[in-house]
Amino acid sequence: MEYTMNIKLLENECWWGGCSDDGIKAPFCENSEISRNLDPNNTYNQASPLLVSNKGRYIWGESAYTYKIEKDELVITGIKEKPQIFEGGSNLRETYLLASQRFFPTSKVAPPKEFFDGIQYNSWIELMYNQNQEGIINYAKKIKEEGYPTKGVFMIDCGWNDYYGKFEFSTSKFTDPKAMVDELHAMGYKVMLWTCPFISADTAEFRYAWSKGYLIMNKWGLPSIKQWWDGFSSVVDITNPEVAEWYYQQHKYLMDKYGIDGFKLDAGDGHFYSDDDVIYAKTDSNGQSEAWAKFGLRFKYNEYRACWKAAGLELVHRLRDKNHSWTDNGVAALVPCQLAQGILGYAYTCPDMIGGGQFTDFLEDQDKLDQELFVRYAQCAALMPMTQFSISPWRVLDEYHNGLCRDISWVRMEYIEDILALTEHARKTGEPVVRYMEYVFPNQGFEKVIDQFMLGDNILVAPVMEKGKITREIKFPEGNWKSRSGEIIKGGQTLTVDAPLDVLPIYRKVND
């Protein structure tokens, strides 16, 4: 049975939420072109059954629903349960906080500060499937040699083991993984490994998990073999507490033996599951994705890309793989989609890997990348809660553009105290670290501004996200705004400011 609500939009009413991937289309106002089915969440990124209005209304559903705008109506269709509409607050911020406190209150725990007070480095685009000890150590050493910040997190990505479900380093690629991890620790990094809920079929680990009843089964009583981006694999039934504990112990083995600090918990997307899966819990595809997200609470150092109803928790989230492009699936999506994560209750966020995380963009002609784009990517990410490099800029860029990436990394370090204070505030309140202009300055005409953002309430950041641009049009709120060069801008106006390739426009609100 379906449950449909036709909600008449109020005057100047707009809505935000649903899924972070729709950030590029937000907000959803009269005549907006938006139509989304969240059952299952097939966006490869975070989603929640939440929509929030700037006119004191919000919608929540215990299960997924569809939403779309038809002229001056928001049409909500509950697929399995009836969503509810609530009233409260007078603007986006007040209404978001009411929804947060009621349906996804903060756990009062934040991820460790190492995620925020340095730089993250990830080996994926640099080494792709050829993860190996020599390559990882050489990469880490070059970070310091090239003058980049070395404090933070180092992630070893997919390809460190021989196949999925084998919780041991590949001996052909890693001669002494414990020594490697020790060396990375000595360099100042926490070390994380890529993992997923899949087990390669027809392996010893698969046969063991099948014999123990640890796998998702199909209706014919056989292990369910799922197609995902790396082929066909079985999946652990993480909704079963016994299975979750067993799977945790496999990960803990790596922590105990090699000193691994945590895990990048990939896959687990709702669309990799099926509603007719035979599993322990009575739940659907999104529910299994939710269970995979909550599995990560066992690890202080975690990172997720795909989540369902995991807001308010001490989980680290990143945007899905973005292209090495200026398009809405590249650098232009970083600010809008990062903002969308925040309004869904995912406060501890990281944009995609600098330069792009879609590995197919880097298979050929790495010496012909768009160097301007790479720098603007780095600037766009610099004042997000977290920032992450993968492909090494010193290898694929010339000296000038590599220097600009290095410089903006150190600019980030100037704002670490602000970022740490805001993550602590998020821990206490559930508020986003990165905020919509409309969130901080309600009912002042900022509802459709999604290409600049507020870091907290007082720092305005306006990255350049168009090729060839050396100026930036910025809409300033009321008040006085001080640039990094010391210039004071009188707010309440839209100005075009200089933004050559070596400049990220940043302004701090100051007293009159």
XYZ file of C-alpha atoms in Angstrom:
512
model
C 0.000 0.000 0.000
C 1.285 3.447 -0.891
C 0.725 6.607 1.146
C 0.772 9.889 -0.785
C 0.847 13.434 0.567
C 0.418 16.470 -1.683
C 1.908 19.330 0.299
C 1.103 22.826 -0.920
C 4.224 24.971 -0.822
C 4.032 28.070 1.329
C 5.085 31.430 -0.033
C 8.838 31.367 -0.776
C 9.131 27.905 0.778
C 12.033 25.657 -0.165
C 13.056 22.188 1.012
C 16.401 20.484 1.577
C 17.439 16.912 2.311
C 16.679 13.419 1.070
C 20.126 12.476 -0.175
C 23.464 14.226 -0.403
C 23.718 13.449 -4.107
C 20.827 15.840 -4.776
C 22.740 18.725 -3.225
C 23.484 19.977 -6.716
C 19.695 20.311 -7.280
C 18.845 21.855 -3.918
C 16.860 23.574 -2.690
C 13.568 22.141 -3.891
C 11.228 25.053 -4.487
C 8.282 25.825 -6.734
C 8.797 24.276 -10.200
C 12.098 22.629 -9.209
C 13.129 19.691 -11.363
C 13.525 17.027 -8.700
C 12.189 13.496 -8.459
C 13.815 10.922 -6.192
C 12.962 7.394 -5.072
C 14.882 6.429 -1.937
C 13.717 2.783 -1.937
C 16.404 1.681 -2.162
C 18.942 4.468 -1.871
C 20.784 4.059 -5.163
C 22.864 7.232 -5.063
C 26.178 5.745 -3.834
C 26.101 8.292 -0.995
C 24.366 9.244 2.240
C 20.581 9.448 2.449
C 17.936 9.768 5.134
C 14.115 9.928 5.055
C 14.285 13.634 5.975
C 13.193 16.811 4.218
C 13.494 20.185 5.950
C 11.806 23.471 5.010
C 12.827 27.065 5.591
C 9.250 27.798 6.699
C 9.065 25.677 9.823
C 8.081 22.277 8.436
C 9.869 18.952 8.104
C 9.081 15.444 6.915
C 10.325 12.201 8.413
C 9.654 8.588 7.515
C 10.760 5.468 9.349
C 11.257 3.884 5.924
C 12.003 5.232 2.463
C 9.712 7.360 0.359
C 9.699 9.157 -2.981
C 9.648 12.928 -3.303
C 9.144 15.286 -6.201
C 8.015 18.814 -6.951
C 4.949 19.260 -9.146
C 4.512 22.976 -9.805
C 3.636 24.390 -6.363
C 3.325 21.065 -4.520
C 5.764 18.739 -2.813
C 4.519 15.209 -3.460
C 5.605 12.565 -0.951
C 4.762 8.895 -1.451
C 5.461 6.444 1.334
C 6.268 3.048 -0.123
C 6.141 0.843 2.975
C 5.029 3.205 5.732
C 3.340 6.568 5.917
C 5.748 9.505 6.275
C 4.829 12.259 8.705
C 4.945 16.024 8.381
C 5.753 18.141 11.419
C 5.732 21.848 12.186
C 8.134 23.818 14.345
C 10.714 26.555 14.098
C 10.649 29.633 11.911
C 13.638 28.993 9.628
C 15.888 26.279 8.247
C 18.194 26.144 11.252
C 15.495 25.984 13.911
C 13.518 23.377 12.016
C 16.577 21.228 11.315
C 17.495 21.225 15.007
C 13.982 20.161 15.986
C 14.108 17.282 13.501
C 17.596 16.305 14.632
C 16.715 16.250 18.313
C 13.612 14.177 17.669
C 14.783 11.596 15.131
C 18.595 11.476 14.969
C 20.018 13.106 18.101
C 23.763 13.358 18.374
C 25.467 10.407 20.024
C 27.584 12.964 21.910
C 30.700 11.301 20.481
C 32.852 12.665 17.650
C 35.441 10.898 15.499
C 39.064 11.311 16.657
C 40.656 14.686 16.053
C 43.270 13.196 13.696
C 40.597 13.209 10.995
C 40.297 16.984 11.280
C 43.568 18.492 12.475
C 45.717 17.387 9.560
C 45.505 16.036 6.031
C 44.249 12.646 4.906
C 46.191 10.702 2.311
C 44.622 7.775 0.472
C 46.526 5.365 -1.749
C 43.638 4.541 -4.129
C 44.210 6.777 -7.162
C 47.978 6.739 -6.629
C 48.286 2.929 -6.738
C 44.792 1.747 -7.748
C 44.570 -2.057 -7.503
C 48.345 -2.354 -7.236
C 48.503 -1.580 -3.524
C 51.959 -2.617 -2.339
C 54.318 -1.968 0.528
C 57.060 -0.270 -1.472
C 54.614 2.031 -3.246
C 52.859 3.019 -0.029
C 56.066 3.830 1.840
C 57.475 5.766 -1.115
C 54.251 7.776 -1.337
C 54.300 8.553 2.382
C 57.950 9.605 2.287
C 57.369 11.938 -0.644
C 54.609 13.738 1.271
C 57.206 15.012 3.726
C 59.881 15.588 1.096
C 57.462 17.734 -0.907
C 56.638 19.884 2.113
C 53.037 18.822 2.701
C 51.590 18.465 6.222
C 52.324 14.974 7.551
C 49.958 14.930 10.495
C 46.702 13.072 9.892
C 45.392 9.796 8.498
C 46.852 7.464 5.873
C 44.390 5.092 4.182
C 45.510 1.955 2.345
C 42.784 1.303 -0.172
C 41.325 -1.666 -2.063
C 43.855 -4.253 -3.242
C 45.903 -4.918 -0.109
C 44.587 -8.494 0.168
C 44.363 -11.273 -2.442
C 40.559 -11.298 -2.584
C 37.535 -10.009 -0.692
C 37.001 -11.626 2.684
C 40.635 -12.642 3.131
C 41.830 -10.783 6.201
C 45.530 -11.020 5.503
C 47.883 -8.851 3.498
C 48.893 -10.215 0.106
C 52.333 -11.752 0.598
C 53.233 -11.019 -3.028
C 52.810 -7.276 -2.469
C 53.565 -6.797 1.244
C 56.782 -8.311 2.572
C 56.422 -7.008 6.136
C 53.087 -5.226 6.717
C 53.748 -4.738 10.435
C 56.964 -2.857 9.677
C 55.098 -0.788 7.081
C 52.399 0.213 9.556
C 55.008 0.968 12.210
C 56.834 3.229 9.764
C 53.635 5.066 8.855
C 52.886 5.540 12.552
C 56.384 6.932 13.085
C 55.706 9.449 10.306
C 52.718 10.755 12.278
C 49.789 8.931 10.676
C 46.915 6.851 11.895
C 46.602 3.950 9.455
C 43.321 2.705 8.004
C 42.527 -0.175 5.647
C 39.806 -0.489 3.025
C 37.171 -3.142 3.715
C 33.700 -4.167 2.539
C 30.884 -6.624 3.422
C 31.641 -8.869 0.420
C 33.380 -12.254 0.397
C 34.667 -13.631 -2.879
C 32.775 -16.773 -3.837
C 34.444 -20.194 -4.033
C 37.139 -19.360 -1.501
C 37.947 -20.955 1.830
C 36.480 -17.941 3.624
C 33.286 -18.198 1.575
C 32.864 -21.898 2.333
C 33.447 -21.319 6.035
C 30.976 -18.419 6.229
C 28.383 -20.462 4.301
C 28.795 -23.440 6.622
C 28.288 -21.213 9.670
C 25.198 -19.469 8.278
C 26.950 -16.110 8.104
C 25.963 -15.168 4.550
C 22.913 -13.521 3.054
C 20.860 -16.260 1.395
C 18.421 -16.208 -1.486
C 14.921 -17.665 -1.548
C 16.249 -20.962 -2.927
C 18.386 -21.529 0.165
C 21.718 -20.718 -1.481
C 24.174 -17.898 -0.808
C 23.024 -14.739 -2.552
C 25.668 -13.696 -5.075
C 25.530 -9.957 -5.681
C 26.862 -7.960 -8.592
C 28.833 -4.887 -7.583
C 31.568 -2.770 -9.130
C 34.206 -5.477 -8.618
C 32.269 -8.414 -9.981
C 30.119 -10.986 -8.195
C 30.460 -11.826 -4.499
C 28.622 -13.187 -1.501
C 27.708 -10.837 1.349
C 27.885 -11.242 5.108
C 24.582 -10.864 6.966
C 25.651 -7.973 9.141
C 22.105 -7.712 10.605
C 22.875 -10.860 12.623
C 24.653 -9.933 15.891
C 26.628 -13.188 15.854
C 27.823 -12.514 12.305
C 28.652 -8.894 13.111
C 30.783 -10.036 16.045
C 32.566 -12.631 13.892
C 33.220 -10.043 11.190
C 34.468 -7.593 13.794
C 36.935 -10.187 15.043
C 38.332 -10.580 11.514
C 39.009 -6.846 11.458
C 40.338 -6.843 15.011
C 42.874 -9.470 13.980
C 44.403 -6.919 11.610
C 44.414 -4.304 14.340
C 46.049 -6.619 16.876
C 48.619 -8.202 14.541
C 49.634 -5.230 12.429
C 48.593 -2.152 14.402
C 45.892 -1.020 11.980
C 43.916 1.830 13.578
C 40.630 1.561 11.688
C 38.846 0.947 8.421
C 37.410 2.602 5.351
C 34.133 0.662 5.210
C 33.115 0.786 1.568
C 30.232 -0.701 -0.431
C 27.205 -1.502 1.737
C 25.035 0.523 -0.651
C 21.312 -0.100 -0.362
C 21.040 -1.146 -3.998
C 23.566 -3.960 -3.491
C 20.991 -5.667 -1.269
C 17.471 -6.908 -2.048
C 14.220 -6.753 -0.118
C 13.810 -10.513 -0.621
C 17.210 -11.369 0.877
C 16.936 -14.101 3.515
C 18.600 -12.532 6.541
C 18.454 -12.489 10.328
C 16.613 -9.193 10.772
C 13.233 -8.208 9.423
C 14.403 -5.304 7.324
C 14.767 -4.161 3.725
C 17.647 -3.171 1.457
C 18.119 0.198 3.133
C 17.944 -1.459 6.541
C 20.876 -3.671 5.612
C 22.811 -0.600 4.495
C 21.975 1.014 7.840
C 23.272 -2.062 9.664
C 26.555 -1.895 7.731
C 26.951 1.745 8.750
C 26.331 1.008 12.413
C 28.833 -1.851 12.247
C 31.465 0.866 11.879
C 30.712 2.235 15.337
C 32.975 -0.549 16.619
C 35.967 1.332 15.183
C 37.029 4.808 16.313
C 38.689 5.329 12.947
C 36.096 4.717 10.270
C 34.983 6.159 6.952
C 31.780 5.666 4.950
C 30.517 6.682 1.551
C 27.083 4.995 1.397
C 24.750 5.271 4.393
C 21.086 5.145 5.289
C 19.707 6.727 8.481
C 23.131 7.018 10.093
C 22.918 10.717 10.998
C 24.014 11.991 14.389
C 26.559 9.205 14.896
C 30.334 9.332 15.255
C 30.903 8.172 11.697
C 33.121 9.829 9.093
C 31.485 10.387 5.708
C 32.869 11.248 2.303
C 31.285 12.207 -0.963
C 31.082 9.520 -3.622
C 33.729 9.333 -6.327
C 33.779 12.525 -8.357
C 35.138 12.958 -11.862
C 38.251 14.878 -12.792
C 36.061 17.531 -14.377
C 34.453 20.943 -13.905
C 30.961 19.448 -14.221
C 28.136 18.785 -11.769
C 29.715 15.363 -11.216
C 33.119 16.894 -10.608
C 34.418 19.897 -8.704
C 31.131 21.807 -9.145
C 29.384 19.226 -6.953
C 31.720 19.434 -3.970
C 30.214 22.413 -2.137
C 26.524 21.684 -2.894
C 26.758 18.003 -1.964
C 28.880 18.642 1.128
C 26.256 21.129 2.301
C 23.550 18.540 1.662
C 25.379 16.045 3.873
C 25.267 18.522 6.732
C 21.535 19.259 6.516
C 20.908 15.490 6.635
C 22.738 15.240 9.954
C 26.082 13.971 8.664
C 28.419 16.501 10.266
C 31.827 14.841 9.963
C 32.368 15.018 6.238
C 35.072 14.902 3.592
C 34.768 15.887 -0.066
C 36.116 13.376 -2.544
C 39.814 12.885 -3.199
C 41.510 16.028 -4.478
C 41.605 16.029 -8.252
C 38.830 13.452 -8.403
C 38.283 9.953 -7.053
C 36.878 8.245 -10.149
C 39.821 5.996 -11.014
C 38.831 5.533 -14.661
C 39.694 9.209 -15.204
C 43.315 8.408 -14.316
C 43.968 5.211 -16.262
C 45.672 7.033 -19.131
C 47.580 10.263 -19.724
C 48.172 11.131 -16.074
C 50.696 13.661 -17.325
C 47.912 15.519 -19.140
C 45.563 16.248 -16.256
C 43.912 19.658 -15.947
C 46.321 21.318 -13.519
C 44.076 24.311 -12.916
C 41.242 21.952 -11.998
C 43.492 20.070 -9.591
C 44.359 23.278 -7.742
C 40.732 24.433 -7.549
C 39.780 20.986 -6.199
C 42.384 21.392 -3.458
C 41.096 24.866 -2.612
C 37.492 23.697 -2.571
C 38.379 20.956 -0.066
C 40.752 22.981 2.086
C 38.261 24.329 4.636
C 35.885 21.384 4.667
C 35.847 19.394 7.929
C 38.371 17.027 6.301
C 40.470 17.079 3.159
C 42.043 14.129 1.351
C 44.739 13.709 -1.274
C 45.182 10.538 -3.294
C 47.066 10.852 -6.571
C 50.277 12.654 -5.650
C 50.261 16.238 -6.928
C 54.057 16.354 -7.138
C 53.993 13.471 -9.643
C 51.267 14.703 -11.997
C 51.573 18.498 -11.703
C 54.336 20.895 -12.612
C 56.271 22.684 -9.886
C 54.030 25.760 -9.893
C 50.702 23.932 -9.560
C 52.125 21.448 -7.058
C 53.274 24.425 -5.020
C 49.764 25.882 -5.016
C 48.356 22.591 -3.720
C 51.005 22.527 -1.016
C 50.276 26.137 -0.079
C 46.535 25.606 0.300
C 47.221 22.586 2.511
C 49.075 24.865 4.883
C 46.313 27.475 4.671
C 44.014 24.775 6.030
C 46.318 24.354 9.016
C 45.701 28.013 9.925
C 42.020 27.182 10.499
C 42.421 23.940 12.436
C 41.355 25.466 15.747
C 38.151 26.711 14.112
C 37.474 23.292 12.592
C 38.141 21.455 15.851
C 35.864 23.842 17.756
C 33.101 23.237 15.219
C 33.440 19.451 15.357
C 33.155 19.699 19.127
C 30.071 21.864 18.690
C 28.644 19.276 16.285
C 29.264 16.581 18.882
C 27.244 18.509 21.436
C 24.431 19.832 19.240
C 24.252 17.866 15.979
C 24.736 21.053 13.947
C 26.652 20.834 10.659
C 30.245 22.020 10.519
C 29.792 23.225 6.930
C 26.563 25.225 6.658
C 24.285 26.648 4.012
C 24.242 30.428 3.813
C 20.479 30.171 4.387
C 21.119 28.145 7.554
C 23.214 30.898 9.135
C 21.444 33.908 7.592
C 17.778 32.910 7.293
C 15.208 34.768 5.237
C 17.777 37.142 3.738
C 17.711 35.832 0.166
C 20.363 33.121 0.495
C 18.136 30.065 -0.007
C 19.450 29.338 -3.510
C 23.115 30.092 -2.811
C 24.845 26.702 -2.938
C 28.260 27.571 -4.393
C 29.636 29.274 -1.273
C 29.434 28.073 2.311
C 29.847 28.986 5.929
C 32.383 27.215 8.101
C 30.423 27.630 11.293
C 28.708 30.990 11.681
C 31.621 33.329 11.037
C 33.840 32.087 8.189
C 32.622 32.483 4.608
C 34.341 30.406 1.910
C 33.735 30.911 -1.817
C 35.834 28.552 -3.963
C 36.253 29.109 -7.683
C 34.702 26.168 -9.530
C 34.755 27.359 -13.151
C 37.620 26.882 -15.565
C 39.576 29.995 -16.447
C 37.911 32.199 -13.838
C 40.164 34.582 -11.914
C 37.371 36.482 -10.168
C 34.579 35.317 -7.888
C 31.109 36.770 -7.381
C 30.257 36.514 -3.689
C 27.022 37.327 -1.931
C 27.991 38.835 1.425
C 25.595 38.859 4.386
C 25.182 41.961 6.504
C 28.141 42.910 8.661
C 31.853 43.377 8.122
C 33.908 40.627 6.480
C 37.707 40.499 6.671
C 39.722 38.742 3.963
C 42.976 36.880 4.632
C 44.827 39.887 3.214
C 43.168 42.185 5.763
C 40.672 43.898 3.468
C 37.332 44.721 5.112
C 34.204 44.172 3.016
C 30.951 45.850 3.983
C 28.286 43.155 3.788
C 24.743 43.204 2.527
C 25.843 43.261 -1.107
C 27.071 41.056 -3.942
C 30.622 41.803 -5.066
C 33.045 40.420 -7.611
C 36.435 39.887 -5.966
C 39.811 38.936 -7.407
C 40.471 35.196 -7.211
C 43.548 34.274 -9.256
C 44.656 30.664 -9.183
C 46.681 31.147 -6.007
C 43.726 32.561 -4.036
C 40.859 30.871 -2.198
C 38.417 33.612 -1.139
C 37.970 33.314 2.646
C 36.337 35.943 4.851
C 35.887 36.075 8.585
C 33.061 38.070 10.128
C 34.404 40.816 12.380
C 32.843 43.295 14.752
C 31.720 46.655 13.410
